Tab-separated table of C-alpha atoms in Angstrom:
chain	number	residue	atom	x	y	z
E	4	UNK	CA	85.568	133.969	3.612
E	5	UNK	CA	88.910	134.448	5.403
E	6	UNK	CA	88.735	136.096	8.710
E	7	UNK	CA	91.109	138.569	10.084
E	8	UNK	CA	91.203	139.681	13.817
E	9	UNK	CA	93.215	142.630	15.423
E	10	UNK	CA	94.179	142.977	18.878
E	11	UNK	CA	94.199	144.831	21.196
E	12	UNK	CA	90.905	147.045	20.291
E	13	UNK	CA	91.956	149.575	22.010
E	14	UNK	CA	95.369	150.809	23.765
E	15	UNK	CA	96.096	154.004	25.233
E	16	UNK	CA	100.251	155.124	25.343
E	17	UNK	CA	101.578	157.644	27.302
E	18	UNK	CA	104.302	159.651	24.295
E	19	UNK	CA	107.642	158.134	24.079
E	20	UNK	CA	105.976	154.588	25.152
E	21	UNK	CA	106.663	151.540	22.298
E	22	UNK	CA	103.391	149.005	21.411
E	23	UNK	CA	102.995	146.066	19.362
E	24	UNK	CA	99.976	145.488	17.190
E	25	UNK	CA	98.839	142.070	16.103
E	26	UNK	CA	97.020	140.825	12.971
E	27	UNK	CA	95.753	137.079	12.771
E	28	UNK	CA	94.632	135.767	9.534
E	29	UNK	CA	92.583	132.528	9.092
E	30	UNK	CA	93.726	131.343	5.791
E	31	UNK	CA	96.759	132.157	3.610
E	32	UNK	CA	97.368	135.094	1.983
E	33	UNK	CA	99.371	136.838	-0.918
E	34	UNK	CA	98.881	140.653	-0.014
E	35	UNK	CA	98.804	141.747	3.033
E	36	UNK	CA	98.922	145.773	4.044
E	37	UNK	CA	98.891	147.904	6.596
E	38	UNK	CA	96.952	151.062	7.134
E	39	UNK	CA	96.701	154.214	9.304
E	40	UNK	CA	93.726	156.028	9.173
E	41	UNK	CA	93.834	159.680	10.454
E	42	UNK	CA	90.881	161.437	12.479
E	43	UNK	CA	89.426	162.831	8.662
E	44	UNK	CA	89.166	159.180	7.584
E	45	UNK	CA	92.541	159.052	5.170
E	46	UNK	CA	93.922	155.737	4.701
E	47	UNK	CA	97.706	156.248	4.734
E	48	UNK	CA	99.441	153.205	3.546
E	49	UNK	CA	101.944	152.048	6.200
E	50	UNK	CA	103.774	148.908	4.626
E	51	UNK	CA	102.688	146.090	2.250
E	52	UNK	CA	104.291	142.929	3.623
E	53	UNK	CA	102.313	139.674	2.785
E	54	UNK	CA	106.100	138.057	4.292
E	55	UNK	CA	108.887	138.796	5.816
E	56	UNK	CA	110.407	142.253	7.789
E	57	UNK	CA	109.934	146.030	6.644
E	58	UNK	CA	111.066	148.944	8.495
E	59	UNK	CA	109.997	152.874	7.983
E	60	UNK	CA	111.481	154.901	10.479
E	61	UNK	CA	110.082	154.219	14.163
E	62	UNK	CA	107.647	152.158	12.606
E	63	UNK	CA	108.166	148.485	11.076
E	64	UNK	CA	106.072	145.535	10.497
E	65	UNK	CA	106.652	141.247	10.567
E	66	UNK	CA	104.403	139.088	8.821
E	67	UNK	CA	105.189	135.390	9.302
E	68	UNK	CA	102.987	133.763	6.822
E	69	UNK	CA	103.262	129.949	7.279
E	70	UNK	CA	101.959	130.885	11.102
E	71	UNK	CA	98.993	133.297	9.782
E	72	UNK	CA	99.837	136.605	11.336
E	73	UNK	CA	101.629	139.602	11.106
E	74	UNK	CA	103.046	142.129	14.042
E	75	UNK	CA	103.032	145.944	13.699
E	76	UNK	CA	105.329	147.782	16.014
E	77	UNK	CA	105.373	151.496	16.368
E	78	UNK	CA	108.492	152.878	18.847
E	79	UNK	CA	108.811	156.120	20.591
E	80	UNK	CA	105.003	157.028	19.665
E	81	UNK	CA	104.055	160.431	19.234
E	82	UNK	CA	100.846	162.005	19.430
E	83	UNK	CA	100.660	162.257	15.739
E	84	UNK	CA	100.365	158.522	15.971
E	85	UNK	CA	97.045	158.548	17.356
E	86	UNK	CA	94.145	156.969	15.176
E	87	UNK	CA	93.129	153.446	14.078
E	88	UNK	CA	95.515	151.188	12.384
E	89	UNK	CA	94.331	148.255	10.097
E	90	UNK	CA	95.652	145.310	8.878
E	91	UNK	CA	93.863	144.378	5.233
E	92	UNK	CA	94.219	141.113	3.482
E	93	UNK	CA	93.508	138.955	0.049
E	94	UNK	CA	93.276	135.371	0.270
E	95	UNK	CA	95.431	133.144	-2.106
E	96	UNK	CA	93.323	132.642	-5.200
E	97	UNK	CA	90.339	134.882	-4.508
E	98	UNK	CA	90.674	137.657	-6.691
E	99	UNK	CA	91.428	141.253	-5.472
E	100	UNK	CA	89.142	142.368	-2.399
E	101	UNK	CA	91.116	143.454	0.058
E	102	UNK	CA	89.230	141.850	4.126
E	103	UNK	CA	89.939	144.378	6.404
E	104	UNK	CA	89.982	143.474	10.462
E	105	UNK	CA	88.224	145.639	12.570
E	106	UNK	CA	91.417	147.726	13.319
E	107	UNK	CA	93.242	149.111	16.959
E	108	UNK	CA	92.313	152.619	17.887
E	109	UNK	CA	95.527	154.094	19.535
E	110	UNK	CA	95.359	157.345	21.202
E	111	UNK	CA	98.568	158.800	22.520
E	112	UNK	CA	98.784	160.913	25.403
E	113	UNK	CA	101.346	164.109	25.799
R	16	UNK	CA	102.475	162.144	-8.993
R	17	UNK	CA	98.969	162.730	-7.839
R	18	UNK	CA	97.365	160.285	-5.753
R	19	UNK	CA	93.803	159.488	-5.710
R	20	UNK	CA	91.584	161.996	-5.276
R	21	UNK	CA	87.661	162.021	-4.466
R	22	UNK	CA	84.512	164.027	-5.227
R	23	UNK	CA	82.520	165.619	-3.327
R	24	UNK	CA	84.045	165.484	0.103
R	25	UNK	CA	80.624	165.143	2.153
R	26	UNK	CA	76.827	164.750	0.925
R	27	UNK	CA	73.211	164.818	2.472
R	28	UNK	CA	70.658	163.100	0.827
R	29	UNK	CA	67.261	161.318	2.005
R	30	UNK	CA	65.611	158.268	1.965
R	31	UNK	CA	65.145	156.899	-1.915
R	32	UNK	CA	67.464	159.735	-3.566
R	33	UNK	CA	69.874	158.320	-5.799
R	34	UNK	CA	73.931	159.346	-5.267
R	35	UNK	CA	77.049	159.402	-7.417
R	36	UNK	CA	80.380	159.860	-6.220
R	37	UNK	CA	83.347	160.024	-7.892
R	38	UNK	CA	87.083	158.538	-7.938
R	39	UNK	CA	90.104	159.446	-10.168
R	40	UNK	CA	93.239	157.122	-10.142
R	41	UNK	CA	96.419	157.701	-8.634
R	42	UNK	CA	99.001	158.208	-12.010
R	43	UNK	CA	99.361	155.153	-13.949
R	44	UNK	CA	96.733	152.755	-11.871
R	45	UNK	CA	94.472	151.560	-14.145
R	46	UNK	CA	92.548	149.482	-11.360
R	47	UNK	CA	90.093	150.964	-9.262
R	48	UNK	CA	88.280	149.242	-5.955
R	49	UNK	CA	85.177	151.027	-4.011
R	50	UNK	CA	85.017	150.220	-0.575
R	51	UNK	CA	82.099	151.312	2.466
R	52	UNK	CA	83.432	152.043	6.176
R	53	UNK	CA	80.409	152.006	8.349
R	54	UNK	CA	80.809	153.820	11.849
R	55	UNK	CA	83.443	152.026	14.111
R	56	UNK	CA	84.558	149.082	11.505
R	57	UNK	CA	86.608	148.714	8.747
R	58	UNK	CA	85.926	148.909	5.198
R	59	UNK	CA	83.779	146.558	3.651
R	60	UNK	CA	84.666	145.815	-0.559
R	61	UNK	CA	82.249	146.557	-3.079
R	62	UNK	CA	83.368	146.099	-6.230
R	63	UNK	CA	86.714	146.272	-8.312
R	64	UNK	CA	87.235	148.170	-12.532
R	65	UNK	CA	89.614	147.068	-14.399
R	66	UNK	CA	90.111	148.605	-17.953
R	67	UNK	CA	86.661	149.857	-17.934
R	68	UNK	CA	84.953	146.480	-16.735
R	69	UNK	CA	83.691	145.073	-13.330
R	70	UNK	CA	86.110	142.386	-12.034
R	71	UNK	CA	84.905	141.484	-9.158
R	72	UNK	CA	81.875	142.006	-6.467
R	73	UNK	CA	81.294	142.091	-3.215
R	74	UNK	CA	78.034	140.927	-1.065
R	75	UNK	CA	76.415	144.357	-2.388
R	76	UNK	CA	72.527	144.798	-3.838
R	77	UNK	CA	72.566	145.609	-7.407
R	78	UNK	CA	71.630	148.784	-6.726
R	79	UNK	CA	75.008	149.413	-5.844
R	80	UNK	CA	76.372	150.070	-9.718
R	81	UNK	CA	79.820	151.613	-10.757
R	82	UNK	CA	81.294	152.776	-13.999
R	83	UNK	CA	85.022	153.187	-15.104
R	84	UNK	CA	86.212	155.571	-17.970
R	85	UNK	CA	88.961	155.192	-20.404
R	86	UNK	CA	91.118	157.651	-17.656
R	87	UNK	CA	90.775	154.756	-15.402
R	88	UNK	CA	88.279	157.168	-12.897
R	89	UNK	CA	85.209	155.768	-11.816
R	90	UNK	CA	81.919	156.478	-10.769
R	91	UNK	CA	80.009	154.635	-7.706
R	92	UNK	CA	76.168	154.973	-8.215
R	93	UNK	CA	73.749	154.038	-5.389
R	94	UNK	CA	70.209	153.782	-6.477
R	95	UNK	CA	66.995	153.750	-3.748
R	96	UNK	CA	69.328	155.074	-0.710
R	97	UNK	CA	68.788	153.379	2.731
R	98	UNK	CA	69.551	154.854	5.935
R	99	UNK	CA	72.019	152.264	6.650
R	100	UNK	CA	74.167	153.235	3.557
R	101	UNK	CA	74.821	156.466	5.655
R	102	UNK	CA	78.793	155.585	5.680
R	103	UNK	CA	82.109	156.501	4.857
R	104	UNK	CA	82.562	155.431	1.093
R	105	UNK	CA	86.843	155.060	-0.536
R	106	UNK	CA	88.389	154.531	-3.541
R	107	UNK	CA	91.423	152.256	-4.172
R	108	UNK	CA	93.467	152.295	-7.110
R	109	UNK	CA	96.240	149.907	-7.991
R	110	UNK	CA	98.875	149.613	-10.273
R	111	UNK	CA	97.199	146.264	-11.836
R	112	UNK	CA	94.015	144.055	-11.009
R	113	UNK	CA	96.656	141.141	-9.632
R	114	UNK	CA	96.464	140.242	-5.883
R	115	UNK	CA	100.000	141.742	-5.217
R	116	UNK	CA	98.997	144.984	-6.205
R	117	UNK	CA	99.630	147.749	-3.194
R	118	UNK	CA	96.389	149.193	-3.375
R	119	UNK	CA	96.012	153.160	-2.187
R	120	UNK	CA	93.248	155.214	-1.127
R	121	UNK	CA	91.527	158.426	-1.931
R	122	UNK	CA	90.263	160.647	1.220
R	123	UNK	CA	86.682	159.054	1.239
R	124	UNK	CA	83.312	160.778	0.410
R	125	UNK	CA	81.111	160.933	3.592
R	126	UNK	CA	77.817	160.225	2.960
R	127	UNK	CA	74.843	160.766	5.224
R	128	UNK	CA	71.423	159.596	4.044
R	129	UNK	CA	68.463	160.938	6.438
């Protein structure tokens, strides 16, 4: 099956402080989504971007497909950013199950 | 528009119990995916309803079984409970079964199994 790896595990920002999260994906893809889960376990859907640029507020996302990985980038973080972030994927032509990575935990610091 | 909602919030159960939990789709999604989150990785697919029928499985025992009703919620049974399906179980729904369906998630049902 297609493997997806995040990096960095872990990263600990000081509030204010940008980051960059990266998603590498081992085969091609035609969904591709992004997820924040809170402390209580809530997936909160971020941005679905199997190509190309998004941008939500201080928060936007690039996924270059043809290269097999997509960038999260979260500016001016805030405490409330804290948690683990995921990047899910499907394949191309292999039906609907979304592979998750194994996510970055971010913890921001006041 | 109500997103997807799940029942009960936490459980307890022991070693060979049986468990349902329960999923109701966000407004309109008539697709619904089951997922497990073990401690410290991400969620693993189970299996996928569409329109009342299974499309699609993951590498789960059969013990694992699920149900959809004509209000597009669902039911995930687990028959025989392990200790290791002590996890953190969501629900997905989706606009459509396609692959370029956004898929969204319901607050999980924590399940312990002792």
């Amino acid at each position: 099956g297609i493997q997806v790896e995040q990096s960095p595990p872990d990263l600990i920002l000081q509030e204010g402080a940008n980051s960059t999260l990266r998603c590498n994906f081992s085969d091609s893809v035609n969904n591709l989504q992004w997820f924040h889960q809170n402390p209580w376990g809530q997936l909160i859907n971020l941005f679905y971007i199997p190509s190309g640029t998004k941008q939500n507020g201080r928060l936007s996302a690039t996924t270059v497909a043809t290269e097999r990985y997509s960038l999260l980038y979260i500016s001016s973080s805030q405490t409330t950013d804290s948690g683990v972030y995921f990047c899910a994927v499907i394949r191309d032509n292999a039906g609907n199950m979304l592979t998750f990575g194994g996510g970055t935990r971010l913890m921001v610091k006041p | 528009e109500t997103g997807v909602t799940q029942s009960p919030t936490h459980l307890i159960k022991t070693r060979g119990q049986q468990v349902t939990l329960r999923c109701s789709s966000q407004s309109g999604h008539n697709t619904v995916s089951w997922y497990q989150q073990a401690l410290g990785q991400g969620p693993q697919f189970i299996f996928q309803y569409y329109r009342e029928e299974e499309n699609g499985r993951g590498n789960f025992p059969p013990r694992f079984s699920g149900l959809q009703f004509p209000n597009y919620s669902s039911e995930l049974n687990v028959n025989a409970l392990e200790l290791d399906d002590s996890a953190l179980y969501l629900c997905a729904s989706s606009l459509d079964r396609g692959t370029y369906n956004e898929q969204f998630f319901g607050p999980g049902t924590r399940l312990t199994v002792l």
